[in-house]
Coordinates of C-alpha atoms in Angstrom, one line a residue:
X1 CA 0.0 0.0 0.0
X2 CA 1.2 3.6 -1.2
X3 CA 0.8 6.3 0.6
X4 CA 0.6 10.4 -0.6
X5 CA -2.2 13.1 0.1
X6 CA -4.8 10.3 -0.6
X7 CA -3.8 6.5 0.1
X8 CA -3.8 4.7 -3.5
X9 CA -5.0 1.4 -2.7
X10 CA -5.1 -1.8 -4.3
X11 CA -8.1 -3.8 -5.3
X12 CA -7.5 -6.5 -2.3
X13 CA -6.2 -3.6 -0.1
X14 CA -9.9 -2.0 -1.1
X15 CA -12.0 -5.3 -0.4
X16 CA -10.3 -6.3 2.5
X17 CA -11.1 -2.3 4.5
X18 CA -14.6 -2.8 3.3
X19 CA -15.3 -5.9 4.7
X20 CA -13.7 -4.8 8.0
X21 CA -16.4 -1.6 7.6
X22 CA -19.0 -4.2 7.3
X23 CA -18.3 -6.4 10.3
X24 CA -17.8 -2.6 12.3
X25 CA -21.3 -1.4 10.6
X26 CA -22.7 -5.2 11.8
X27 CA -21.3 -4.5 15.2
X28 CA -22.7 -1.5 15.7
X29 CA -26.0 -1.9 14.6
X30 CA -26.2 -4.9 16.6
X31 CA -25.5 -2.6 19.7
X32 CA -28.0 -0.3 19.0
X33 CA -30.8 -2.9 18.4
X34 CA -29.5 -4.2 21.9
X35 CA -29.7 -1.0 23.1
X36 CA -33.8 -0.3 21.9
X37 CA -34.5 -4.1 22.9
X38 CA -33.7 -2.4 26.3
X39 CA -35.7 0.2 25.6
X40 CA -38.3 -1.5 24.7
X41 CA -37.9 -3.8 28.0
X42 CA -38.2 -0.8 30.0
X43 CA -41.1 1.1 28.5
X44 CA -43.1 -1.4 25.9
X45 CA -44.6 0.1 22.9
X46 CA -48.2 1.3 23.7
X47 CA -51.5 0.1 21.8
X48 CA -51.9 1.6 18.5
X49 CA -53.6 5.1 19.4
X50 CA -52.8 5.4 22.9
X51 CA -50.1 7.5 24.0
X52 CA -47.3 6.9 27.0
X53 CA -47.5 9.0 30.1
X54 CA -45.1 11.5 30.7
X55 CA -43.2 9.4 33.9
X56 CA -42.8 6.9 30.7
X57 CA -40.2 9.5 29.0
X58 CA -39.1 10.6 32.3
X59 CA -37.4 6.7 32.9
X60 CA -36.1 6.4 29.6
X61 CA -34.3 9.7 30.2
X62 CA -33.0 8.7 33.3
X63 CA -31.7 5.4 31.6
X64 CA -30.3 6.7 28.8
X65 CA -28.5 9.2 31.0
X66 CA -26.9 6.4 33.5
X67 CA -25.8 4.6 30.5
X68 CA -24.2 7.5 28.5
X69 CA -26.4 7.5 25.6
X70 CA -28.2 10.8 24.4
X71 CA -31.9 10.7 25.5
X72 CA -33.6 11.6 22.2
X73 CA -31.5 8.8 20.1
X74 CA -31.5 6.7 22.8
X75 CA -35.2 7.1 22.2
X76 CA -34.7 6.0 18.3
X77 CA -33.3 3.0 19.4
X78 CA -36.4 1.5 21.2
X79 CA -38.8 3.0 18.3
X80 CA -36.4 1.3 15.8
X81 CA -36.2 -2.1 17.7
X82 CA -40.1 -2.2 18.1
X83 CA -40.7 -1.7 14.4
X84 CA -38.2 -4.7 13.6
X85 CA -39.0 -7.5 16.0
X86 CA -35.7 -9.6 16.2
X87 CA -37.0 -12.3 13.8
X88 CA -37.6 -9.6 10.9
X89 CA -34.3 -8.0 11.3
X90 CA -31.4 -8.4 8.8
X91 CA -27.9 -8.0 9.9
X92 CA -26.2 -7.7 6.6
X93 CA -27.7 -4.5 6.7
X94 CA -26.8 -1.6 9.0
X95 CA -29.3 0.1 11.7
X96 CA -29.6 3.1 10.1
X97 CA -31.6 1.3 7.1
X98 CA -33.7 -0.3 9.4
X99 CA -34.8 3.1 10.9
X100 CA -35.1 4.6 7.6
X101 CA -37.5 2.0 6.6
X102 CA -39.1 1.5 9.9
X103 CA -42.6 3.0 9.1
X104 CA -43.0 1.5 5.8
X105 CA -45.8 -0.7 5.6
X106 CA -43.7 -3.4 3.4
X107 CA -40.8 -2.9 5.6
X108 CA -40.2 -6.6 6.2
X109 CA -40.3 -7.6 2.7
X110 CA -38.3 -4.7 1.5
X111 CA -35.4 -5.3 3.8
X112 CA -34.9 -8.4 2.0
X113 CA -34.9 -7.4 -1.3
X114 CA -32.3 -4.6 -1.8
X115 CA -31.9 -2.2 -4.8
X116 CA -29.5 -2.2 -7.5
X117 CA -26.7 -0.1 -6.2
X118 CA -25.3 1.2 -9.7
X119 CA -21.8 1.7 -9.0
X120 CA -21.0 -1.9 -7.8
X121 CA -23.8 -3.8 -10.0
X122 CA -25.1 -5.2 -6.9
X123 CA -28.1 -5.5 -5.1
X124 CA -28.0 -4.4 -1.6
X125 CA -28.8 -1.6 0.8
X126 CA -27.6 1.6 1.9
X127 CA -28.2 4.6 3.3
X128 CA -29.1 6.7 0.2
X129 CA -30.4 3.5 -1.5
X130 CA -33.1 3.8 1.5
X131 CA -34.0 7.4 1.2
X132 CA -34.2 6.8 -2.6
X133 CA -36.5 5.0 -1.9
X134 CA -38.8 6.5 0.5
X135 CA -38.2 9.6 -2.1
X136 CA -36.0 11.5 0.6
X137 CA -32.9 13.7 -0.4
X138 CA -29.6 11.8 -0.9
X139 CA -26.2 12.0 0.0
X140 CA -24.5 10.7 -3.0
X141 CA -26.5 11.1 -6.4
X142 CA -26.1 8.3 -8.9
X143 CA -27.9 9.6 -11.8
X144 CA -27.8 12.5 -13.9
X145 CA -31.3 13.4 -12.2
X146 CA -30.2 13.2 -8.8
X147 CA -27.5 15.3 -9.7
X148 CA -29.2 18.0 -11.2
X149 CA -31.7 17.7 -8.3
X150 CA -28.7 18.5 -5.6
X151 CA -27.1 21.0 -7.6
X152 CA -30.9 23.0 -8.0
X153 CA -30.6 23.1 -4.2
X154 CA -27.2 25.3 -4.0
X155 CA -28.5 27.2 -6.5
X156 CA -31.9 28.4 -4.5
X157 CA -29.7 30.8 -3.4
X158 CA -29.7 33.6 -6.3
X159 CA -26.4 34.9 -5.7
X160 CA -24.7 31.2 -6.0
X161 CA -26.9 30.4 -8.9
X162 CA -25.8 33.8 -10.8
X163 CA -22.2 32.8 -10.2
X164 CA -22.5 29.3 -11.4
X165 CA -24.4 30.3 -14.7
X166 CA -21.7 32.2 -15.1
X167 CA -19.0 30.7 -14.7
X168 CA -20.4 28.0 -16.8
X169 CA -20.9 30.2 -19.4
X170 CA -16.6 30.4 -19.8
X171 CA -17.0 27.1 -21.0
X172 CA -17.1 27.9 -24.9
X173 CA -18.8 23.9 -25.3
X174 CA -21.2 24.5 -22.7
X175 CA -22.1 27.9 -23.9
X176 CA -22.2 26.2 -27.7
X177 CA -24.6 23.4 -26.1
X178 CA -26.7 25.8 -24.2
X179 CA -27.4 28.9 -27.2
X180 CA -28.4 25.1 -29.1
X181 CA -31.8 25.1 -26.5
X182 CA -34.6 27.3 -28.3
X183 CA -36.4 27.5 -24.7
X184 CA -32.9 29.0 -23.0
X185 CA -32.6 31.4 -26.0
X186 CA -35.7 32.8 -25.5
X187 CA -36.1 33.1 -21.9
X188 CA -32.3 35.1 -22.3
X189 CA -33.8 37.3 -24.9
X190 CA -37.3 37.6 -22.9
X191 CA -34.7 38.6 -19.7
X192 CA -32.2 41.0 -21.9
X193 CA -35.5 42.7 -23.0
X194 CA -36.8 43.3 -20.1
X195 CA -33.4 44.2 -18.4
X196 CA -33.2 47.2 -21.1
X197 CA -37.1 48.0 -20.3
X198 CA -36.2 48.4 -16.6
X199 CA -33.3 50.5 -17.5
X200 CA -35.0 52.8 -19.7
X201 CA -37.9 53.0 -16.8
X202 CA -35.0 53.6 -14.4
X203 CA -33.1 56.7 -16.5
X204 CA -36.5 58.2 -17.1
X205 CA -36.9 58.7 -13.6
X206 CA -34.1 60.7 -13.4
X207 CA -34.7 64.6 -12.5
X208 CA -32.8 65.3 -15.5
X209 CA -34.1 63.4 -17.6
X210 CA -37.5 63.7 -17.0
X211 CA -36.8 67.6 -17.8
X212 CA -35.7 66.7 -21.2
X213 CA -38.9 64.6 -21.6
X214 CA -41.1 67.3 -20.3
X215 CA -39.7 70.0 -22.7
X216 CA -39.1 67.6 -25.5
X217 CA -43.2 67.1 -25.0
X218 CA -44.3 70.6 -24.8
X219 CA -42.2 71.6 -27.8
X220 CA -43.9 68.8 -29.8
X221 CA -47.6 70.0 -28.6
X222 CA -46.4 73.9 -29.2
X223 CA -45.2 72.9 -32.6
X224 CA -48.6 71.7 -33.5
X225 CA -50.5 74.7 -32.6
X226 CA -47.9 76.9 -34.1
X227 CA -48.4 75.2 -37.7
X228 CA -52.0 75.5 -37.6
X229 CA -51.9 79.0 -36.3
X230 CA -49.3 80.1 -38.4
X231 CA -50.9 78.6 -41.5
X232 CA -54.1 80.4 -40.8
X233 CA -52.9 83.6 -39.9
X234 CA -51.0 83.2 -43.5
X235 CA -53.6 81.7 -45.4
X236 CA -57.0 83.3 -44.6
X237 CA -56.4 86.7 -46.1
X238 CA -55.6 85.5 -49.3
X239 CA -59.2 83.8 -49.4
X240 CA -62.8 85.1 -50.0
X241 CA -64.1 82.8 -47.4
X242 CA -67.6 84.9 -47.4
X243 CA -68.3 84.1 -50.9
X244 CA -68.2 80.9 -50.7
X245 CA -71.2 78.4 -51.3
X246 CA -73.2 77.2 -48.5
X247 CA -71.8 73.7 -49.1
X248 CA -68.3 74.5 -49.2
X249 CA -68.7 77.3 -45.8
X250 CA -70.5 74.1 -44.4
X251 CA -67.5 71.6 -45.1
X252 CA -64.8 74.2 -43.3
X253 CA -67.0 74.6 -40.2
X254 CA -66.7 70.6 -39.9
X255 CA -63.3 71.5 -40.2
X256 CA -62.9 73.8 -37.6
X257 CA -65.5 71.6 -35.0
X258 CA -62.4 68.9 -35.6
X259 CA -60.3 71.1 -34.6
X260 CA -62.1 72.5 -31.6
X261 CA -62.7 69.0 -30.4
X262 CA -59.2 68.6 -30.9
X263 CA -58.5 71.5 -28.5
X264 CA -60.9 70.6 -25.9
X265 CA -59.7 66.5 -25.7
X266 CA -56.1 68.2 -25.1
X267 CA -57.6 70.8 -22.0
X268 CA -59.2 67.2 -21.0
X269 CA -55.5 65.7 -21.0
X270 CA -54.1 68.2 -19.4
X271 CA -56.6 68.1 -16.3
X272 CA -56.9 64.8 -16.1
X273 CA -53.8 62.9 -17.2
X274 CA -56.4 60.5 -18.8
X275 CA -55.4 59.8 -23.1
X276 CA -58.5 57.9 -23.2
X277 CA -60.9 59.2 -26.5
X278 CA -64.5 58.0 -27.0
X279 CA -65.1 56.2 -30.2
X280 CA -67.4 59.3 -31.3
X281 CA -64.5 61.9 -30.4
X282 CA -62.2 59.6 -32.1
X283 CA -64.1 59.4 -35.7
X284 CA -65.1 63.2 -35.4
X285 CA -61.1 64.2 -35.0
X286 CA -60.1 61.8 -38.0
X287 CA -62.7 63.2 -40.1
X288 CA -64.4 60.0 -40.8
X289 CA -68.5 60.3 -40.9

């Protein structure tokens, strides 16, 4: 056996430490079922539905305290052993798979028949093959699922998951493999659009600019009335307005109640702040009939 920052170790030198961990994993899980038959001896399980009394608690306490064991695991121990009677128990497998599996209805049959565990091609239990199965959160993912499941929780924090999108993004194959996902490319263009909206929302807002805005509008609405003022003042004198047929006096009048309701929709504006236009106001200012 070689040693350096991490022991290289041969195949035998692997199988060998492993099967000492078992008979360690066997031993101790054989103390700890010892441990909640005790338990168990001292304060049976109650009756489905009925609850133990509080002096109940107070001796296991007092037990697991004499003995050196923490109260509350001390109380696993008995809950454990009185969910595995000893003739249902399996000591190939370690104690902490038996409480996993404890309140599972098929428990007994279960315990017998391990899961595949992928990495060895075997069939047998451990402690993330349990919570696999009972659907809990893992220690050690095996697929590419389970993976992605455990990285999603660091990444519930936004400022992790902003630095780990980027930082993948350096990675010209990922970033190739990614801008290849239709769904991706548009939720970054939905973001990058409303990134600029926000900012434009956000510069608007400034004292400044919201001068700018305000003059840039006025001149626009003063522009308007200057043309049509100007042009009038230019163009009437040159006309013989009076002589004109009833029809044609008639068709400038319409004219001018176009522009009149133009004038009073932009007083309403001005009050209100409201743009709104009724569908009569709107045909009458276009000119349509």
């Amino acid at each position: 056996m070689t040693s350096t920052l991490v022991t290289d170790y041969t195949s035998q030198d692997w199988k060998d430490l492993v099967a000492e961990g078992k008979r360690a994993t066997g031993s101790e899980g054989s103390a700890q079922f010892k441990l909640g038959d005790l338990g168990l001896t001292l304060v049976p399980l109650p009756p489905k539905g009925k609850r133990l009394p509080m002096k109940a608690y107070k001796l296991l306490a007092n037990f697991a305290e004499e003995v050196g064991q923490d109260a509350e695991r001390f109380e696993q121990y008995r809950l454990c052993a009185g969910a595995w009677p000893k003739g249902k128990r399996n000591k190939d497998v370690c104690w902490t798979v038996h409480y996993l599996l404890s309140h599972h209805p098929d428990r007994f049959m279960m315990i017998n028949h391990p899961p595949l565990h992928r990495r060895t091609g075997t069939n047998r239990w451990t402690v993330d093959g349990a919570r696999r199965v009972l659907g809990q959160k893992i220690h050690v993912p095996e697929s590419i699922e389970e993976q992605l499941r455990q990285i999603e929780d660091l990444l519930d924090d936004e400022q992790v998951a902003v630095q780990v999108v980027e930082r993948a993004m350096r990675r010209e194959p990922v970033l190739r493999q990614v801008a290849k996902k239709p769904h991706v490319r548009e939720s970054f263009n939905r973001a990058q659009t409303e990134e600029i909206r926000e900012a434009h929302e956000t510069t608007r807002k400034r004292p400044e600019v919201r001068r700018l805005d305000e003059q840039s509008e006025v001149l626009r609405v003063l522009g308007l009335c200057h043309a049509f003022a100007h042009g009038i003042g230019r163009t009437l004198p040159g006309l013989h307005l009076a002589e004109l047929s009833d029809d044609a006096q008639d068709s400038i009048r319409e004219g001018l109640q176009r522009v009149s309701a133009a004038v009073e929709w932009t007083e309403h504006v001005l009050r209100t702040g409201s743009t709104d236009m009724d569908e009569a106001l709107a045909r009458l200012i276009e000119g349509e009939t």
